[in-house]
């Protein structure tokens, strides 16, 4: 009789363990978002996802495919399988937005972020495209924000915002992109001289005077900046690009913890039944 009870107990433990792993697998394609406390009077939450290689969005702006599900309170989830899943080694941009047009700032998303939760700590950035607007920064709970977090960008008036550079990009490419796309805007709206604009960006990106001069010449940019008058570093101190896969999302830890608890329960059952048999 004791052996039958023991076998039954072990079977139940195994079934429970399989069930827990099944739940973890079901959540394997989800990401989560904690709606900020000061966001109210909304009824729907959406995510917007695009490929950072420039190939365009994979989940459209406030589209049906991007609709999130409420987990509880202000915690929402998005099932990435609705978007066809994420490809390993690919960098994506992610924004959460509610139906009353409150939105987060661009966050870096890769397969390493699956199962994690994006939240706000109150940090506000200048909108990279329009300096008259702002965007609420959002961070992953279980990631190093210098690796996976708000995407580093140079704004339309020459300010550096964000915490991480996606793999494949560098401080040099950020500076080059600014020269091509936003220099004229900064010259018009920043209230700074060309010398100040360039020096401020080089300082923020840790690029040397020589590197700045080389990039300006390579791109054929006409700007009133002189290396001899520059206050930028004399030696490169580049921002370190993102290293994919360096930080765990914590999902594997959860599965291991569940398995450990199940094993402990099984041992406890065995010890209890042996003691009872001995009595």
mmCIF file of C-alpha atoms in Angstrom:
data_model
loop_
_atom_site.group_PDB
_atom_site.id
_atom_site.type_symbol
_atom_site.label_atom_id
_atom_site.label_comp_id
_atom_site.label_asym_id
_atom_site.label_seq_id
_atom_site.Cartn_x
_atom_site.Cartn_y
_atom_site.Cartn_z
ATOM 1 C CA UNK A 1 0.000 0.000 0.000
ATOM 2 C CA UNK A 2 2.828 2.360 0.904
ATOM 3 C CA UNK A 3 4.523 1.716 -2.434
ATOM 4 C CA UNK A 4 1.305 2.532 -4.308
ATOM 5 C CA UNK A 5 0.871 5.788 -2.418
ATOM 6 C CA UNK A 6 4.513 6.664 -3.046
ATOM 7 C CA UNK A 7 4.199 5.977 -6.761
ATOM 8 C CA UNK A 8 1.028 8.055 -6.949
ATOM 9 C CA UNK A 9 2.707 10.957 -5.147
ATOM 10 C CA UNK A 10 5.672 10.877 -7.509
ATOM 11 C CA UNK A 11 3.371 10.751 -10.532
ATOM 12 C CA UNK A 12 1.462 13.801 -9.259
ATOM 13 C CA UNK A 13 4.715 15.680 -8.723
ATOM 14 C CA UNK A 14 5.875 14.867 -12.258
ATOM 15 C CA UNK A 15 2.529 15.908 -13.767
ATOM 16 C CA UNK A 16 2.628 19.180 -11.852
ATOM 17 C CA UNK A 17 6.167 19.817 -13.039
ATOM 18 C CA UNK A 18 5.201 19.176 -16.658
ATOM 19 C CA UNK A 19 2.238 21.507 -16.273
ATOM 20 C CA UNK A 20 4.454 24.284 -14.950
ATOM 21 C CA UNK A 21 6.926 23.861 -17.810
ATOM 22 C CA UNK A 22 3.955 23.933 -20.185
ATOM 23 C CA UNK A 23 2.825 27.251 -18.741
ATOM 24 C CA UNK A 24 6.343 28.635 -19.132
ATOM 25 C CA UNK A 25 6.400 27.481 -22.754
ATOM 26 C CA UNK A 26 3.024 29.133 -23.359
ATOM 27 C CA UNK A 27 4.470 32.425 -22.122
ATOM 28 C CA UNK A 28 7.670 32.008 -24.123
ATOM 29 C CA UNK A 29 6.504 34.352 -26.894
ATOM 30 C CA UNK A 30 5.164 37.101 -24.648
ATOM 31 C CA UNK A 31 6.443 40.466 -23.544
ATOM 32 C CA UNK A 32 4.814 42.599 -20.872
ATOM 33 C CA UNK A 33 4.158 46.272 -20.210
ATOM 34 C CA UNK A 34 3.326 48.058 -16.981
ATOM 35 C CA UNK A 35 1.213 51.059 -17.894
ATOM 36 C CA UNK A 36 2.530 54.112 -15.969
ATOM 37 C CA UNK A 37 0.447 55.111 -12.970
ATOM 38 C CA UNK A 38 -0.200 58.575 -14.373
ATOM 39 C CA UNK A 39 -1.678 57.193 -17.593
ATOM 40 C CA UNK A 40 -5.430 57.125 -17.055
ATOM 41 C CA UNK A 41 -8.711 57.190 -18.988
ATOM 42 C CA UNK A 42 -7.435 54.797 -21.657
ATOM 43 C CA UNK A 43 -9.238 51.648 -22.725
ATOM 44 C CA UNK A 44 -6.804 49.862 -25.056
ATOM 45 C CA UNK A 45 -3.057 49.221 -25.119
ATOM 46 C CA UNK A 46 -1.095 48.479 -28.291
ATOM 47 C CA UNK A 47 2.497 47.730 -29.169
ATOM 48 C CA UNK A 48 4.281 48.935 -32.276
ATOM 49 C CA UNK A 49 7.279 46.899 -33.470
ATOM 50 C CA UNK A 50 9.596 47.619 -36.364
ATOM 51 C CA UNK A 51 12.820 46.200 -37.729
ATOM 52 C CA UNK A 52 15.763 48.498 -37.059
ATOM 53 C CA UNK A 53 17.365 47.528 -40.365
ATOM 54 C CA UNK A 54 14.934 49.905 -42.061
ATOM 55 C CA UNK A 55 12.736 47.233 -43.622
ATOM 56 C CA UNK A 56 9.663 48.656 -41.891
ATOM 57 C CA UNK A 57 7.150 47.705 -39.190
ATOM 58 C CA UNK A 58 6.147 44.139 -38.393
ATOM 59 C CA UNK A 59 3.308 45.360 -36.156
ATOM 60 C CA UNK A 60 1.533 48.505 -37.334
ATOM 61 C CA UNK A 61 0.745 51.587 -35.268
ATOM 62 C CA UNK A 62 -2.319 50.895 -33.065
ATOM 63 C CA UNK A 63 -3.214 47.987 -35.334
ATOM 64 C CA UNK A 64 -5.468 45.070 -34.476
ATOM 65 C CA UNK A 65 -2.417 42.800 -34.644
ATOM 66 C CA UNK A 66 -0.720 44.957 -32.007
ATOM 67 C CA UNK A 67 -3.530 44.830 -29.438
ATOM 68 C CA UNK A 68 -2.340 43.814 -25.961
ATOM 69 C CA UNK A 69 -4.217 41.784 -23.356
ATOM 70 C CA UNK A 70 -4.762 42.865 -19.780
ATOM 71 C CA UNK A 71 -3.153 40.513 -17.271
ATOM 72 C CA UNK A 72 -4.224 42.371 -14.152
ATOM 73 C CA UNK A 73 -4.518 46.004 -13.151
ATOM 74 C CA UNK A 74 -2.144 47.995 -15.321
ATOM 75 C CA UNK A 75 -0.073 44.993 -16.418
ATOM 76 C CA UNK A 76 -0.577 44.020 -20.066
ATOM 77 C CA UNK A 77 0.939 41.307 -22.245
ATOM 78 C CA UNK A 78 1.588 40.991 -25.948
ATOM 79 C CA UNK A 79 1.846 37.630 -27.675
ATOM 80 C CA UNK A 80 4.651 37.934 -30.212
ATOM 81 C CA UNK A 81 3.337 34.938 -32.133
ATOM 82 C CA UNK A 82 0.622 37.294 -33.445
ATOM 83 C CA UNK A 83 3.411 39.118 -35.259
ATOM 84 C CA UNK A 84 5.045 35.934 -36.496
ATOM 85 C CA UNK A 85 7.580 35.866 -33.657
ATOM 86 C CA UNK A 86 11.006 37.446 -33.441
ATOM 87 C CA UNK A 87 14.085 36.303 -35.351
ATOM 88 C CA UNK A 88 17.216 35.573 -33.342
ATOM 89 C CA UNK A 89 20.007 38.061 -33.938
ATOM 90 C CA UNK A 90 17.659 40.754 -35.264
ATOM 91 C CA UNK A 91 17.214 44.139 -33.575
ATOM 92 C CA UNK A 92 13.716 45.554 -33.277
ATOM 93 C CA UNK A 93 12.310 48.830 -32.026
ATOM 94 C CA UNK A 94 9.375 48.713 -29.604
ATOM 95 C CA UNK A 95 6.846 51.328 -28.496
ATOM 96 C CA UNK A 96 3.779 50.829 -26.333
ATOM 97 C CA UNK A 97 0.919 53.240 -26.948
ATOM 98 C CA UNK A 98 -2.604 53.606 -25.549
ATOM 99 C CA UNK A 99 -5.714 54.659 -27.421
ATOM 100 C CA UNK A 100 -5.486 58.236 -26.115
ATOM 101 C CA UNK A 101 -2.068 58.592 -27.787
ATOM 102 C CA UNK A 102 0.221 58.405 -24.776
ATOM 103 C CA UNK A 103 3.321 56.450 -25.760
ATOM 104 C CA UNK A 104 6.717 55.226 -24.614
ATOM 105 C CA UNK A 105 10.074 56.112 -26.134
ATOM 106 C CA UNK A 106 11.737 53.681 -28.582
ATOM 107 C CA UNK A 107 13.064 50.609 -26.741
ATOM 108 C CA UNK A 108 15.434 47.967 -28.082
ATOM 109 C CA UNK A 109 13.777 44.563 -28.440
ATOM 110 C CA UNK A 110 15.432 41.226 -29.296
ATOM 111 C CA UNK A 111 14.689 37.585 -28.508
ATOM 112 C CA UNK A 112 16.651 38.073 -25.256
ATOM 113 C CA UNK A 113 13.840 40.315 -23.992
ATOM 114 C CA UNK A 114 11.071 37.712 -24.408
ATOM 115 C CA UNK A 115 9.263 37.094 -21.127
ATOM 116 C CA UNK A 116 10.455 40.396 -19.668
ATOM 117 C CA UNK A 117 8.438 43.468 -18.643
ATOM 118 C CA UNK A 118 8.867 47.015 -19.883
ATOM 119 C CA UNK A 119 8.195 49.725 -17.284
ATOM 120 C CA UNK A 120 8.737 53.435 -16.706
ATOM 121 C CA UNK A 121 10.747 54.986 -13.885
ATOM 122 C CA UNK A 122 9.579 58.493 -14.770
ATOM 123 C CA UNK A 123 12.489 59.362 -17.081
ATOM 124 C CA UNK A 124 11.398 61.668 -19.902
ATOM 125 C CA UNK A 125 13.346 62.246 -23.124
ATOM 126 C CA UNK A 126 13.198 64.874 -25.793
ATOM 127 C CA UNK A 127 11.413 63.434 -28.818
ATOM 128 C CA UNK A 128 14.206 62.671 -31.346
ATOM 129 C CA UNK A 129 12.154 63.986 -34.288
ATOM 130 C CA UNK A 130 10.432 66.983 -32.679
ATOM 131 C CA UNK A 131 12.134 68.888 -29.859
ATOM 132 C CA UNK A 132 8.821 70.467 -28.841
ATOM 133 C CA UNK A 133 7.586 67.041 -27.728
ATOM 134 C CA UNK A 134 8.727 64.503 -25.151
ATOM 135 C CA UNK A 135 8.544 60.732 -24.770
ATOM 136 C CA UNK A 136 8.457 58.586 -21.648
ATOM 137 C CA UNK A 137 11.451 56.252 -21.413
ATOM 138 C CA UNK A 138 10.747 52.579 -20.706
ATOM 139 C CA UNK A 139 13.180 49.990 -19.356
ATOM 140 C CA UNK A 140 13.267 46.188 -19.158
ATOM 141 C CA UNK A 141 13.024 44.896 -15.600
ATOM 142 C CA UNK A 142 15.568 42.112 -16.045
ATOM 143 C CA UNK A 143 18.004 43.652 -18.510
ATOM 144 C CA UNK A 144 21.020 45.921 -18.269
ATOM 145 C CA UNK A 145 19.677 49.203 -19.637
ATOM 146 C CA UNK A 146 23.032 49.919 -21.296
ATOM 147 C CA UNK A 147 22.514 46.775 -23.374
ATOM 148 C CA UNK A 148 18.726 46.580 -23.816
ATOM 149 C CA UNK A 149 16.802 49.740 -23.112
ATOM 150 C CA UNK A 150 15.900 53.100 -24.674
ATOM 151 C CA UNK A 151 17.636 53.265 -28.048
ATOM 152 C CA UNK A 152 20.372 55.893 -28.154
ATOM 153 C CA UNK A 153 19.662 58.614 -30.718
ATOM 154 C CA UNK A 154 20.818 62.135 -31.529
ATOM 155 C CA UNK A 155 17.777 64.405 -31.563
ATOM 156 C CA UNK A 156 16.772 66.949 -34.175
ATOM 157 C CA UNK A 157 18.546 69.721 -32.241
ATOM 158 C CA UNK A 158 21.667 67.714 -31.443
ATOM 159 C CA UNK A 159 21.044 66.242 -27.983
ATOM 160 C CA UNK A 160 21.918 62.630 -27.159
ATOM 161 C CA UNK A 161 19.099 60.584 -25.574
ATOM 162 C CA UNK A 162 18.740 56.896 -24.734
ATOM 163 C CA UNK A 163 20.898 54.340 -22.938
ATOM 164 C CA UNK A 164 21.972 51.704 -25.464
ATOM 165 C CA UNK A 165 23.260 51.359 -29.004
ATOM 166 C CA UNK A 166 21.913 48.344 -30.951
ATOM 167 C CA UNK A 167 24.479 45.887 -32.255
ATOM 168 C CA UNK A 168 25.573 46.876 -35.730
ATOM 169 C CA UNK A 169 25.541 50.578 -34.848
ATOM 170 C CA UNK A 170 28.292 52.676 -33.259
ATOM 171 C CA UNK A 171 28.884 56.158 -31.926
ATOM 172 C CA UNK A 172 30.368 56.956 -35.341
ATOM 173 C CA UNK A 173 27.233 55.913 -37.227
ATOM 174 C CA UNK A 174 25.089 57.952 -34.818
ATOM 175 C CA UNK A 175 27.181 61.039 -35.533
ATOM 176 C CA UNK A 176 27.107 60.383 -39.270
ATOM 177 C CA UNK A 177 23.329 59.942 -39.194
ATOM 178 C CA UNK A 178 22.942 63.262 -37.389
ATOM 179 C CA UNK A 179 25.067 65.074 -39.969
ATOM 180 C CA UNK A 180 22.969 63.652 -42.805
ATOM 181 C CA UNK A 181 19.519 64.000 -41.269
ATOM 182 C CA UNK A 182 19.391 66.574 -38.487
ATOM 183 C CA UNK A 183 22.271 69.041 -38.797
ATOM 184 C CA UNK A 184 20.217 71.651 -40.621
ATOM 185 C CA UNK A 185 17.430 71.335 -38.051
ATOM 186 C CA UNK A 186 19.893 71.815 -35.189
ATOM 187 C CA UNK A 187 21.405 74.839 -36.932
ATOM 188 C CA UNK A 188 17.948 76.380 -37.195
ATOM 189 C CA UNK A 189 16.368 75.467 -33.865
ATOM 190 C CA UNK A 190 19.050 74.696 -31.258
ATOM 191 C CA UNK A 191 20.229 78.260 -30.651
ATOM 192 C CA UNK A 192 23.833 77.060 -30.819
ATOM 193 C CA UNK A 193 26.701 77.819 -33.160
ATOM 194 C CA UNK A 194 27.969 75.068 -35.437
ATOM 195 C CA UNK A 195 31.046 74.776 -33.220
ATOM 196 C CA UNK A 196 28.886 74.205 -30.143
ATOM 197 C CA UNK A 197 26.569 71.752 -31.910
ATOM 198 C CA UNK A 198 29.399 69.530 -33.141
ATOM 199 C CA UNK A 199 31.435 69.740 -29.935
ATOM 200 C CA UNK A 200 28.434 68.843 -27.779
ATOM 201 C CA UNK A 201 27.659 65.746 -29.844
ATOM 202 C CA UNK A 202 31.283 64.603 -29.999
ATOM 203 C CA UNK A 203 31.550 64.979 -26.221
ATOM 204 C CA UNK A 204 28.312 63.061 -25.646
ATOM 205 C CA UNK A 205 29.382 60.229 -27.949
ATOM 206 C CA UNK A 206 32.975 60.176 -26.725
ATOM 207 C CA UNK A 207 34.363 60.824 -30.199
ATOM 208 C CA UNK A 208 37.667 62.588 -30.641
ATOM 209 C CA UNK A 209 38.306 65.758 -32.589
ATOM 210 C CA UNK A 210 40.166 63.765 -35.251
ATOM 211 C CA UNK A 211 37.330 61.271 -35.615
ATOM 212 C CA UNK A 212 34.770 64.061 -35.841
ATOM 213 C CA UNK A 213 36.788 65.887 -38.494
ATOM 214 C CA UNK A 214 37.219 62.688 -40.531
ATOM 215 C CA UNK A 215 33.501 61.875 -40.488
ATOM 216 C CA UNK A 216 32.564 65.436 -41.454
ATOM 217 C CA UNK A 217 34.965 65.320 -44.428
ATOM 218 C CA UNK A 218 33.905 61.823 -45.492
ATOM 219 C CA UNK A 219 30.295 62.971 -45.715
ATOM 220 C CA UNK A 220 31.065 66.243 -47.470
ATOM 221 C CA UNK A 221 29.229 68.279 -44.851
ATOM 222 C CA UNK A 222 29.518 72.066 -44.885
ATOM 223 C CA UNK A 223 29.726 73.164 -41.251
ATOM 224 C CA UNK A 224 31.451 76.053 -39.465
ATOM 225 C CA UNK A 225 33.461 73.905 -37.082
ATOM 226 C CA UNK A 226 37.212 73.984 -36.547
ATOM 227 C CA UNK A 227 39.200 71.254 -34.855
ATOM 228 C CA UNK A 228 41.672 73.817 -33.530
ATOM 229 C CA UNK A 229 38.863 75.479 -31.549
ATOM 230 C CA UNK A 230 37.192 72.252 -30.451
ATOM 231 C CA UNK A 231 36.454 71.300 -26.876
ATOM 232 C CA UNK A 232 35.830 67.657 -27.854
ATOM 233 C CA UNK A 233 38.068 64.821 -26.541
ATOM 234 C CA UNK A 234 41.507 64.402 -28.088
ATOM 235 C CA UNK A 235 41.209 60.609 -27.789
ATOM 236 C CA UNK A 236 38.265 58.417 -28.791
ATOM 237 C CA UNK A 237 36.108 57.197 -25.938
ATOM 238 C CA UNK A 238 33.323 55.515 -27.943
ATOM 239 C CA UNK A 239 30.066 54.363 -26.485
ATOM 240 C CA UNK A 240 30.132 50.567 -26.233
ATOM 241 C CA UNK A 241 27.637 48.973 -28.658
ATOM 242 C CA UNK A 242 25.080 46.432 -27.480
ATOM 243 C CA UNK A 243 26.384 42.882 -26.975
ATOM 244 C CA UNK A 244 23.502 40.579 -27.847
ATOM 245 C CA UNK A 245 22.800 37.714 -25.486
ATOM 246 C CA UNK A 246 24.928 39.065 -22.632
ATOM 247 C CA UNK A 247 22.045 39.317 -20.165
ATOM 248 C CA UNK A 248 19.457 36.677 -19.300
ATOM 249 C CA UNK A 249 15.762 37.570 -19.324
ATOM 250 C CA UNK A 250 15.256 35.467 -16.187
ATOM 251 C CA UNK A 251 12.906 33.033 -17.914
ATOM 252 C CA UNK A 252 15.317 30.115 -17.699
ATOM 253 C CA UNK A 253 15.820 30.844 -13.998
ATOM 254 C CA UNK A 254 12.087 30.526 -13.421
ATOM 255 C CA UNK A 255 11.924 27.098 -15.057
ATOM 256 C CA UNK A 256 14.911 25.834 -13.060
ATOM 257 C CA UNK A 257 13.396 27.137 -9.834
ATOM 258 C CA UNK A 258 10.116 25.345 -10.504
ATOM 259 C CA UNK A 259 11.941 22.093 -11.212
ATOM 260 C CA UNK A 260 13.924 22.450 -7.986
ATOM 261 C CA UNK A 261 10.765 22.984 -5.945
ATOM 262 C CA UNK A 262 9.198 19.902 -7.503
ATOM 263 C CA UNK A 263 12.218 17.769 -6.615
ATOM 264 C CA UNK A 264 12.187 19.032 -3.044
ATOM 265 C CA UNK A 265 8.495 18.163 -2.762
ATOM 266 C CA UNK A 266 9.173 14.668 -4.103
ATOM 267 C CA UNK A 267 11.956 14.090 -1.565
ATOM 268 C CA UNK A 268 9.700 15.320 1.231
ATOM 269 C CA UNK A 269 6.971 12.869 0.223
ATOM 270 C CA UNK A 270 9.436 9.974 0.186
ATOM 271 C CA UNK A 271 10.827 10.851 3.634
ATOM 272 C CA UNK A 272 7.351 11.232 5.111
ATOM 273 C CA UNK A 273 6.094 7.892 3.785
ATOM 274 C CA UNK A 274 9.237 6.058 4.936
ATOM 275 C CA UNK A 275 8.841 7.428 8.447
ATOM 276 C CA UNK A 276 5.193 6.432 8.466
ATOM 277 C CA UNK A 277 6.073 2.921 7.263
ATOM 278 C CA UNK A 278 8.702 2.563 9.974
ATOM 279 C CA UNK A 279 6.131 3.460 12.640
#
